[in-house]
Coordinates of C-alpha atoms in Angstrom, one line a residue:
M1 CA -6.1 -20.5 -16.3
M2 CA -7.5 -20.7 -12.8
R3 CA -10.6 -22.6 -11.6
I4 CA -12.3 -20.1 -9.2
F5 CA -15.3 -21.2 -6.9
L6 CA -17.7 -18.4 -5.8
I7 CA -19.6 -19.7 -2.8
E8 CA -22.5 -17.4 -1.4
D9 CA -26.0 -18.3 -0.3
E10 CA -27.6 -14.8 -0.8
S11 CA -28.8 -14.5 -4.4
L12 CA -28.3 -10.6 -4.4
A13 CA -24.7 -11.0 -2.8
M14 CA -23.9 -13.6 -5.5
D15 CA -25.1 -11.4 -8.3
E16 CA -22.8 -8.6 -7.0
L17 CA -19.9 -10.8 -6.7
M18 CA -20.4 -12.3 -10.2
H19 CA -20.6 -8.7 -11.5
I20 CA -17.3 -7.8 -9.7
M21 CA -15.7 -10.9 -11.1
K22 CA -16.6 -10.2 -14.7
P23 CA -13.0 -8.9 -15.7
Y24 CA -11.7 -12.4 -14.8
S25 CA -14.3 -14.5 -16.5
E26 CA -12.5 -14.5 -20.0
Q27 CA -9.3 -15.9 -18.7
H28 CA -10.5 -18.0 -15.9
T29 CA -13.2 -20.6 -15.2
I30 CA -15.6 -19.1 -12.6
V31 CA -18.1 -21.6 -11.1
C32 CA -20.9 -20.3 -8.6
Y33 CA -22.4 -22.3 -5.6
E34 CA -25.3 -21.5 -3.3
N35 CA -23.8 -23.6 -0.4
G36 CA -20.8 -25.6 0.8
E37 CA -22.2 -29.0 0.0
D38 CA -22.5 -28.3 -3.7
A39 CA -19.2 -26.8 -3.8
L40 CA -17.7 -30.0 -2.3
E41 CA -19.5 -32.1 -4.8
G42 CA -18.2 -29.9 -7.5
A43 CA -14.6 -30.1 -6.2
L44 CA -14.7 -33.8 -6.5
K45 CA -15.0 -33.6 -10.3
A46 CA -12.6 -30.6 -10.7
A47 CA -10.8 -29.1 -7.8
P48 CA -10.6 -25.3 -7.5
D49 CA -7.5 -23.4 -7.4
I50 CA -9.0 -20.4 -5.5
I51 CA -12.2 -20.0 -3.7
I52 CA -14.1 -16.7 -2.6
S53 CA -16.6 -17.8 0.0
D54 CA -19.0 -16.2 2.6
I55 CA -18.2 -17.4 6.1
R56 CA -21.8 -17.7 7.4
M57 CA -24.0 -20.0 5.3
P58 CA -26.8 -22.5 6.4
G59 CA -25.5 -26.0 6.4
L60 CA -21.9 -26.2 6.0
S61 CA -20.3 -22.9 7.1
G62 CA -17.7 -21.1 4.9
L63 CA -15.0 -22.3 7.4
E64 CA -16.2 -25.9 7.3
T65 CA -16.2 -25.7 3.5
L66 CA -12.6 -24.3 3.3
Q67 CA -11.4 -26.9 5.8
R68 CA -12.9 -29.9 3.5
L69 CA -11.8 -28.4 0.3
S70 CA -8.3 -28.0 1.5
L71 CA -8.2 -31.8 1.9
I72 CA -9.0 -32.1 -1.7
N73 CA -6.5 -29.4 -2.9
P74 CA -3.7 -28.8 -0.2
Q75 CA -2.6 -25.8 -2.3
L76 CA -6.1 -24.0 -2.2
Q77 CA -6.0 -20.3 -2.0
A78 CA -9.1 -18.9 -0.2
I79 CA -10.6 -15.4 0.3
M80 CA -13.3 -15.3 3.1
L81 CA -16.2 -12.7 3.0
S82 CA -18.2 -11.5 6.0
G83 CA -20.6 -8.9 7.0
Y84 CA -19.5 -9.2 10.5
N85 CA -16.3 -7.6 11.8
D86 CA -15.6 -10.4 14.1
F87 CA -12.0 -11.1 15.1
E88 CA -12.7 -14.8 15.8
Y89 CA -13.9 -15.5 12.5
A90 CA -10.8 -13.9 10.8
R91 CA -8.5 -15.7 13.1
T92 CA -10.0 -19.1 12.4
A93 CA -10.2 -18.4 8.7
I94 CA -6.5 -17.6 8.5
K95 CA -5.7 -20.7 10.8
L96 CA -7.5 -22.7 8.3
G97 CA -5.4 -21.4 5.5
A98 CA -7.4 -18.4 4.1
K99 CA -5.3 -15.8 2.5
A100 CA -7.5 -12.8 3.1
Y101 CA -10.6 -11.8 5.1
I102 CA -12.7 -9.1 3.4
L103 CA -15.7 -7.3 5.0
K104 CA -18.9 -6.9 3.1
P105 CA -19.8 -4.7 1.1
I106 CA -17.0 -5.7 -1.1
V107 CA -14.8 -3.0 -2.5
D108 CA -13.8 -4.0 -6.1
K109 CA -10.1 -2.7 -5.9
E110 CA -9.5 -4.5 -2.4
L111 CA -10.8 -7.8 -3.9
Y112 CA -8.8 -7.4 -7.2
E113 CA -5.6 -6.6 -5.2
V114 CA -5.9 -9.8 -3.2
L115 CA -7.1 -11.9 -6.0
N116 CA -4.3 -10.9 -8.3
R117 CA -1.9 -11.9 -5.6
L118 CA -3.4 -15.2 -5.2
I119 CA -3.4 -16.0 -9.0
A120 CA 0.3 -15.1 -9.1
S121 CA 0.9 -17.3 -6.1
V122 CA -0.9 -20.3 -7.8
I123 CA 1.1 -19.9 -10.9
T124 CA 4.4 -19.6 -9.1
E125 CA 3.6 -22.8 -7.2
E126 CA 2.4 -24.6 -10.3
H127 CA 5.7 -23.7 -11.9
K128 CA 7.7 -25.0 -8.9
I129 CA 5.7 -28.2 -8.9
Q130 CA 6.1 -28.7 -12.7
R131 CA 9.9 -28.1 -12.4
A132 CA 10.3 -30.5 -9.6
M133 CA 8.3 -33.2 -11.4
D134 CA 10.2 -32.7 -14.6
W135 CA 13.5 -33.0 -12.8
S136 CA 12.4 -36.0 -11.0
L137 CA 11.2 -37.6 -14.3
T138 CA 14.6 -36.7 -16.0
R139 CA 16.4 -38.6 -13.3
M140 CA 14.1 -41.6 -13.5
M141 CA 14.8 -41.6 -17.4
R142 CA 18.7 -41.7 -16.6
G143 CA 18.3 -44.2 -13.8
L144 CA 19.6 -41.7 -11.2
N145 CA 16.6 -41.8 -9.0
N146 CA 16.9 -41.7 -5.1
N147 CA 14.6 -43.5 -2.7
Q148 CA 12.0 -40.7 -2.7
E149 CA 12.0 -40.8 -6.6
T150 CA 11.8 -44.4 -6.7
K151 CA 8.5 -44.2 -4.7
N152 CA 7.4 -41.5 -7.2
E153 CA 8.1 -43.9 -10.0
D154 CA 6.0 -46.6 -8.2
N155 CA 3.2 -44.1 -8.4
L156 CA 3.3 -44.1 -12.3
S157 CA 1.3 -47.2 -12.3
G158 CA -0.5 -48.5 -15.2
N159 CA 0.7 -48.3 -18.9
W160 CA 2.4 -45.2 -20.2
L161 CA 3.2 -44.4 -23.8
V162 CA 6.7 -42.9 -23.8
C163 CA 7.3 -40.7 -26.9
V164 CA 10.8 -39.2 -27.6
V165 CA 11.2 -36.5 -30.0
L166 CA 14.7 -35.4 -31.2
L167 CA 15.1 -32.0 -32.7
R168 CA 17.2 -32.1 -35.8
N169 CA 20.3 -33.8 -34.3
W170 CA 22.0 -34.5 -31.0
N171 CA 24.6 -31.7 -31.2
S172 CA 22.8 -29.3 -33.5
K173 CA 23.1 -25.6 -32.8
H174 CA 19.3 -25.4 -33.0
T175 CA 17.7 -26.4 -29.8
W176 CA 14.2 -26.6 -28.2
A177 CA 14.9 -23.1 -26.6
L178 CA 15.2 -21.7 -30.2
S179 CA 12.2 -23.6 -31.4
N180 CA 9.1 -22.0 -32.7
L181 CA 7.1 -24.5 -30.7
T182 CA 7.2 -23.4 -27.0
M183 CA 6.8 -25.9 -24.1
K184 CA 3.5 -24.0 -23.2
Q185 CA 2.0 -24.5 -26.6
C186 CA 3.0 -28.2 -26.6
L187 CA 1.4 -28.9 -23.2
E188 CA -1.7 -27.1 -24.2
W189 CA -2.1 -29.1 -27.3
L190 CA -1.2 -32.4 -25.7
H191 CA -3.8 -31.8 -22.9
T192 CA -6.4 -31.0 -25.4
Q193 CA -5.6 -33.9 -27.7
F194 CA -5.0 -36.6 -25.1
H195 CA -5.4 -37.2 -21.3
H196 CA -5.1 -34.4 -18.9
D197 CA -2.4 -36.3 -17.0
T198 CA -0.2 -36.2 -20.1
K199 CA 3.3 -35.1 -19.3
C200 CA 5.9 -33.2 -21.4
F201 CA 9.4 -32.3 -20.4
D202 CA 12.8 -31.8 -21.9
M203 CA 15.7 -34.2 -21.3
D204 CA 18.3 -31.8 -22.8
L205 CA 18.7 -29.3 -25.3
H206 CA 17.4 -31.5 -28.2
I207 CA 15.3 -34.2 -26.7
R208 CA 11.7 -33.7 -25.6
I209 CA 9.7 -36.4 -23.9
V210 CA 5.9 -36.9 -24.0
M211 CA 4.3 -39.4 -21.5
I212 CA 0.6 -40.4 -22.1
P213 CA -1.3 -42.7 -19.7
V214 CA -2.9 -45.5 -21.8
Q215 CA -5.1 -48.5 -21.1
K216 CA -3.6 -52.0 -20.8
S217 CA -5.9 -53.2 -23.6
E218 CA -4.7 -50.4 -26.1
K219 CA -3.8 -51.7 -29.5
E220 CA -0.5 -51.1 -31.1
S221 CA -2.1 -49.4 -34.1
N222 CA -3.8 -46.8 -31.7
L223 CA -0.4 -46.1 -29.9
R224 CA 1.3 -45.6 -33.3
L225 CA -1.6 -43.3 -34.3
K226 CA -1.1 -41.2 -31.3
V227 CA 2.6 -40.8 -31.7
N228 CA 2.0 -40.0 -35.4
L229 CA -0.2 -37.2 -34.3
I230 CA 2.4 -35.9 -32.1
H231 CA 5.1 -36.0 -34.9
D232 CA 2.9 -34.3 -37.3
F233 CA 2.1 -31.6 -34.7
V234 CA 5.7 -30.9 -34.1
H235 CA 6.6 -31.1 -37.7
K236 CA 4.4 -28.2 -38.3
Y237 CA 6.9 -25.9 -36.4
E238 CA 10.1 -27.6 -37.2
K239 CA 11.5 -28.9 -40.5
V240 CA 13.4 -31.8 -39.2
V241 CA 12.4 -33.8 -36.2
H242 CA 12.8 -37.6 -35.3
T243 CA 10.1 -39.4 -33.4
V244 CA 10.2 -42.9 -31.6
Y245 CA 8.1 -44.5 -29.0
H246 CA 8.0 -47.3 -26.5
L247 CA 5.1 -48.7 -24.3
K248 CA 6.1 -48.7 -20.6
K249 CA 4.2 -51.4 -18.9
D250 CA 3.1 -51.5 -15.4
Q251 CA 6.0 -52.2 -12.9
E252 CA 8.5 -51.4 -15.6
F253 CA 11.1 -48.7 -15.1
L254 CA 11.3 -45.5 -17.3
E255 CA 15.0 -45.8 -17.7
A256 CA 14.4 -49.1 -19.7
S257 CA 11.8 -47.4 -22.1
Y258 CA 14.2 -44.4 -22.5
R259 CA 17.2 -46.5 -23.5
I260 CA 15.1 -48.5 -25.9
C261 CA 13.9 -45.1 -27.6
L262 CA 17.5 -43.9 -27.8
R263 CA 18.6 -47.2 -29.7
L264 CA 15.6 -46.7 -32.0
L265 CA 16.7 -43.1 -32.8
E266 CA 20.3 -44.2 -33.5
D267 CA 19.1 -46.6 -36.0
Q268 CA 16.7 -44.2 -37.5
V269 CA 18.0 -40.7 -37.8
R270 CA 19.0 -39.2 -41.0
L271 CA 20.3 -35.9 -42.2
D272 CA 17.9 -33.4 -43.7
I273 CA 14.8 -35.9 -43.4
S274 CA 12.3 -36.2 -40.6
T275 CA 11.7 -39.7 -39.5
F276 CA 9.0 -41.5 -37.7
M277 CA 9.8 -45.2 -36.8
P278 CA 10.7 -46.3 -40.4
I279 CA 11.1 -49.8 -41.5
V280 CA 14.8 -50.9 -41.6
Q281 CA 16.0 -51.5 -45.0
S282 CA 19.4 -52.7 -46.5
H283 CA 21.2 -50.2 -48.6
N284 CA 23.4 -50.8 -51.6
L285 CA 26.1 -48.1 -51.8
I286 CA 28.1 -49.7 -54.7
T287 CA 26.9 -46.8 -57.1
V288 CA 28.1 -44.3 -54.6
W289 CA 31.8 -45.6 -54.8
D290 CA 31.8 -44.6 -58.5
H291 CA 31.8 -40.9 -57.2
V292 CA 34.6 -41.6 -54.8
R293 CA 36.8 -42.8 -57.7
L294 CA 36.2 -39.6 -59.6
I295 CA 36.7 -37.5 -56.3
E296 CA 40.2 -39.3 -56.0
L297 CA 41.0 -38.2 -59.7
H298 CA 40.0 -34.6 -58.9
V299 CA 42.1 -34.5 -55.8
R300 CA 45.1 -36.0 -57.6
E301 CA 44.8 -33.5 -60.5
S302 CA 44.2 -30.6 -58.0
D303 CA 40.9 -29.6 -59.8
Y304 CA 38.9 -27.9 -56.9
A305 CA 35.9 -27.1 -59.1
K306 CA 35.4 -30.6 -60.4
L307 CA 36.1 -31.9 -56.9
N308 CA 33.2 -29.7 -55.5
I309 CA 30.7 -30.9 -58.1
E310 CA 31.5 -34.5 -57.5
L311 CA 31.4 -34.3 -53.9
R312 CA 27.8 -32.8 -54.2
R313 CA 26.9 -35.7 -56.5
M314 CA 28.2 -38.3 -53.9
L315 CA 26.2 -36.7 -51.0
D316 CA 23.2 -36.5 -53.2
S317 CA 23.5 -40.2 -53.7
L318 CA 23.8 -40.8 -50.0
H319 CA 20.8 -38.6 -49.4
R320 CA 18.6 -40.5 -51.8
A321 CA 19.7 -43.8 -50.1
A322 CA 18.3 -42.3 -46.8
I323 CA 20.9 -44.2 -44.7
N324 CA 21.2 -43.3 -41.1
L325 CA 24.0 -41.5 -39.4
K326 CA 25.9 -44.7 -38.2
Q327 CA 25.8 -46.0 -41.8
I328 CA 27.0 -42.6 -43.0
S329 CA 29.9 -42.8 -40.6
V330 CA 31.0 -46.2 -41.7
F331 CA 31.0 -45.1 -45.3
L332 CA 32.9 -41.9 -44.7
S333 CA 35.5 -43.6 -42.6
D334 CA 36.1 -46.2 -45.4
F335 CA 36.1 -43.4 -47.9
F336 CA 38.8 -41.3 -46.3
Y337 CA 40.8 -44.5 -45.7
A338 CA 40.6 -45.4 -49.3
L339 CA 41.7 -41.9 -50.5
K340 CA 44.6 -41.9 -48.1
Y341 CA 45.8 -45.2 -49.2
N342 CA 45.5 -44.6 -53.0
L343 CA 47.0 -41.1 -52.8
N344 CA 50.0 -42.4 -50.7
L345 CA 49.5 -39.7 -48.0
N346 CA 51.3 -40.0 -44.7
K347 CA 49.7 -39.9 -41.3
N348 CA 50.6 -36.3 -41.0
D349 CA 48.9 -35.4 -44.2
L350 CA 45.4 -36.4 -43.1
E351 CA 44.1 -37.1 -39.6
S352 CA 42.8 -40.7 -39.2
F353 CA 39.0 -40.7 -39.0
S354 CA 37.6 -43.7 -37.1
M355 CA 33.9 -44.6 -37.4
D356 CA 33.1 -43.4 -33.8
S357 CA 34.8 -39.9 -34.2
M358 CA 33.1 -39.5 -37.5
Y359 CA 29.8 -40.4 -36.0
E360 CA 30.3 -37.8 -33.2
F361 CA 31.0 -35.1 -35.8
I362 CA 28.0 -36.1 -38.1
K363 CA 25.7 -35.7 -35.0
S364 CA 26.5 -32.0 -35.0
C365 CA 25.4 -31.5 -38.6
D366 CA 21.9 -30.3 -39.5
S367 CA 22.2 -31.0 -43.2
Y368 CA 24.1 -32.4 -46.0
S369 CA 25.2 -28.9 -47.0
M370 CA 27.0 -28.5 -43.7
L371 CA 28.6 -32.1 -44.2
Q372 CA 29.7 -31.0 -47.7
E373 CA 31.5 -27.8 -46.4
W374 CA 33.4 -29.7 -43.8
L375 CA 34.4 -32.6 -46.4
L376 CA 35.5 -30.0 -48.8
G377 CA 37.9 -28.5 -46.4
K378 CA 39.3 -31.8 -45.6
L379 CA 39.6 -32.9 -49.3
G380 CA 41.1 -29.5 -50.1
G381 CA 43.7 -30.1 -47.6
M382 CA 44.6 -33.4 -49.2
M383 CA 44.6 -31.7 -52.6
A384 CA 47.1 -29.0 -51.5
G385 CA 49.2 -31.6 -49.8
N386 CA 49.1 -33.7 -53.0
S387 CA 50.1 -30.8 -55.3
L388 CA 52.9 -28.9 -53.3
D389 CA 55.7 -30.8 -55.3
I390 CA 54.4 -29.7 -58.8
S391 CA 53.6 -26.0 -58.1
H392 CA 54.8 -23.0 -56.2
P393 CA 51.8 -21.7 -54.2
K394 CA 53.8 -18.9 -52.6
Q395 CA 53.8 -17.2 -56.0
I396 CA 50.1 -17.0 -55.7
I397 CA 50.2 -14.5 -52.7
P398 CA 51.5 -11.5 -54.6
L399 CA 49.0 -11.9 -57.2
L400 CA 46.4 -12.1 -54.4
L401 CA 47.7 -8.9 -52.9
D402 CA 47.6 -7.0 -56.1
Y403 CA 44.2 -8.3 -56.8
V404 CA 42.9 -6.9 -53.4
Q405 CA 44.5 -3.5 -54.1
Q406 CA 42.9 -3.2 -57.4
N407 CA 39.4 -4.7 -56.6
Y408 CA 38.7 -3.7 -52.9
S409 CA 35.4 -2.1 -53.8
E410 CA 34.1 -5.4 -55.1
T411 CA 33.0 -8.6 -53.2
I412 CA 36.1 -10.7 -52.6
H413 CA 36.1 -14.2 -51.3
L414 CA 39.3 -16.1 -50.6
Q415 CA 37.5 -19.2 -51.7
D416 CA 37.1 -17.8 -55.3
F417 CA 40.8 -17.4 -55.5
A418 CA 41.5 -20.9 -54.1
V419 CA 39.2 -22.4 -56.7
K420 CA 41.0 -20.5 -59.6
Y421 CA 44.3 -21.8 -58.5
H422 CA 43.2 -25.4 -57.5
L423 CA 44.0 -24.9 -53.7
S424 CA 41.8 -25.5 -50.6
T425 CA 40.6 -22.4 -49.0
G426 CA 42.0 -23.5 -45.6
Y427 CA 45.5 -24.1 -47.1
L428 CA 45.4 -20.7 -48.9
S429 CA 44.3 -18.9 -45.8
R430 CA 47.3 -20.4 -43.8
L431 CA 49.8 -19.7 -46.6
F432 CA 48.5 -16.1 -46.8
K433 CA 49.0 -15.6 -43.0
S434 CA 52.5 -17.2 -43.1
E435 CA 53.6 -14.8 -46.0
T436 CA 52.0 -11.7 -44.7
G437 CA 51.5 -12.0 -41.0
S438 CA 47.7 -11.3 -41.2
N439 CA 44.6 -13.1 -41.8
F440 CA 43.1 -12.5 -45.3
S441 CA 40.0 -11.0 -43.8
E442 CA 42.0 -8.6 -41.6
Y443 CA 44.3 -7.5 -44.5
L444 CA 41.1 -6.8 -46.7
M445 CA 39.5 -4.8 -43.9
E446 CA 42.9 -2.8 -43.5
I447 CA 42.9 -1.9 -47.2
R448 CA 39.3 -0.9 -47.1
M449 CA 39.5 1.3 -43.9
N450 CA 42.6 3.1 -45.3
K451 CA 40.9 3.7 -48.5
A452 CA 37.8 5.0 -46.5
Q453 CA 40.0 7.4 -44.5
E454 CA 41.5 8.7 -47.8
L455 CA 38.0 9.4 -49.2
I456 CA 36.9 11.2 -46.0
N457 CA 40.1 13.3 -46.0
G458 CA 39.5 14.0 -49.7
G459 CA 36.1 15.7 -49.1
Y460 CA 33.6 13.0 -49.4
K461 CA 30.7 13.8 -47.2
K462 CA 28.1 11.0 -47.5
I463 CA 29.0 7.9 -45.6
S464 CA 26.7 5.8 -47.6
E465 CA 28.7 6.6 -50.7
I466 CA 32.0 6.0 -49.0
S467 CA 30.7 2.6 -47.8
K468 CA 29.8 1.4 -51.3
M469 CA 33.1 2.7 -52.6
V470 CA 35.1 0.5 -50.3
G471 CA 33.1 -2.6 -50.7
Y472 CA 30.2 -2.4 -48.1
E473 CA 26.7 -2.2 -49.3
D474 CA 25.3 -1.7 -45.7
S475 CA 26.5 1.6 -44.4
K476 CA 25.6 0.8 -40.8
F477 CA 27.8 -2.3 -41.0
F478 CA 30.5 -0.3 -42.5
S479 CA 30.3 2.4 -39.6
Q480 CA 30.6 -0.4 -37.0
I481 CA 33.7 -1.9 -38.8
F482 CA 35.2 1.5 -39.2
K483 CA 34.6 2.4 -35.3
R484 CA 36.1 -1.0 -34.3
W485 CA 39.1 -0.3 -36.5
S486 CA 39.9 3.3 -35.9
G487 CA 38.2 3.8 -32.5
V488 CA 35.7 6.5 -33.7
T489 CA 32.7 6.5 -36.0
P490 CA 33.2 7.8 -39.6
Q491 CA 31.1 11.0 -38.6
D492 CA 33.4 11.7 -35.8
Y493 CA 36.4 11.1 -38.0
K494 CA 35.1 13.5 -40.5
K495 CA 34.5 16.2 -37.7
K496 CA 38.2 15.9 -36.6

């Protein structure tokens, strides 16, 4: 939205100008002044982005008004109007920064073309300034500012409420760029809700910073209320967000506030739960270790189904305890060490998980469901390694091949077969490739595509029917797979 000043001393000319400007009145703020003095007074309250001014006026002329307004807003864009085709006026206007000189009577189309160009120029310049400021602020936060940026930080005088919002998790695939809440929406809400100098920028893909200027006498309860409003606003758009804050006092550096906020986040962030400056509590995980003992039993007995159920119960207990990511990391590191020791596994049977490496992995998880899937794969590998001496897994592969040949039209998951024979999906997948030379998904696709060709050669005409007969409910997806496999679409193959 632009703030546009119309400056014209003749009432009929002003009426005409206002009528011409009517198409812009809905999206932009248009303010009218009869003389340059009033325009200057209005600019001191809210500076214009663009002015459209008569050149010859009593008192301050249009040129003098332009010169003084440019001191208030150096980025000011100006269109000067005149009933006199005077080259000296035009030359002086351009010299003072006017972007156009239009003769009266005004032609609508001519004014619109110039005005649209100036609006686009203001928007472009605002974006450049905003990007430069955001870049400078991110460097200040990281303590990388140069001499000029140090001077800029000195300009951030007074107290600032620094609010840090983490979207889901540090390494989550879901980022602010994919969020339903755009930066534009965020800024519009912040400027409406708080001070017009409120700043908002992204530190990285997951962390968004809000900075609000506050009074030195502001109470802690008021600061917390403001941050709570921000947290609730973001939470309307995103299921899981984590919000912390710190008051940057005058003469303090942004880097210090940012580091404090990061430490607060590390102590607070949970999986699957939005958090806002919770009270630190001690958690008793003794009951969770009861689940660990049962998990050990199911791994020892190679009971994949019961292992999956008990793992879910253990993670549900962790979820209810609402412990943060570092506490989860410590627990799971101890969990794996205990299993490895009790099952007498060698180093090669299970990679060693330190608390730090575990923490880095968990920071990529969005939910306990993702964590469960990953843990199930690791525990399945332990189970397979634990059962190799008492079974003959290679005998399962012929059974699996026969099953695919007989049931290719049905939904087939390798995991279902793994559960049936008490093996991890990962182990069975590796075993299948070592025995057949193909991945299971490639083998299944090969069977289905060969059957599809047989059906087309046999006279079947409807591609949708053929798709379902070889195990694909979506005929478009089937056609894509068929083309990728054979080089031509099912329709082209049928024509040949």
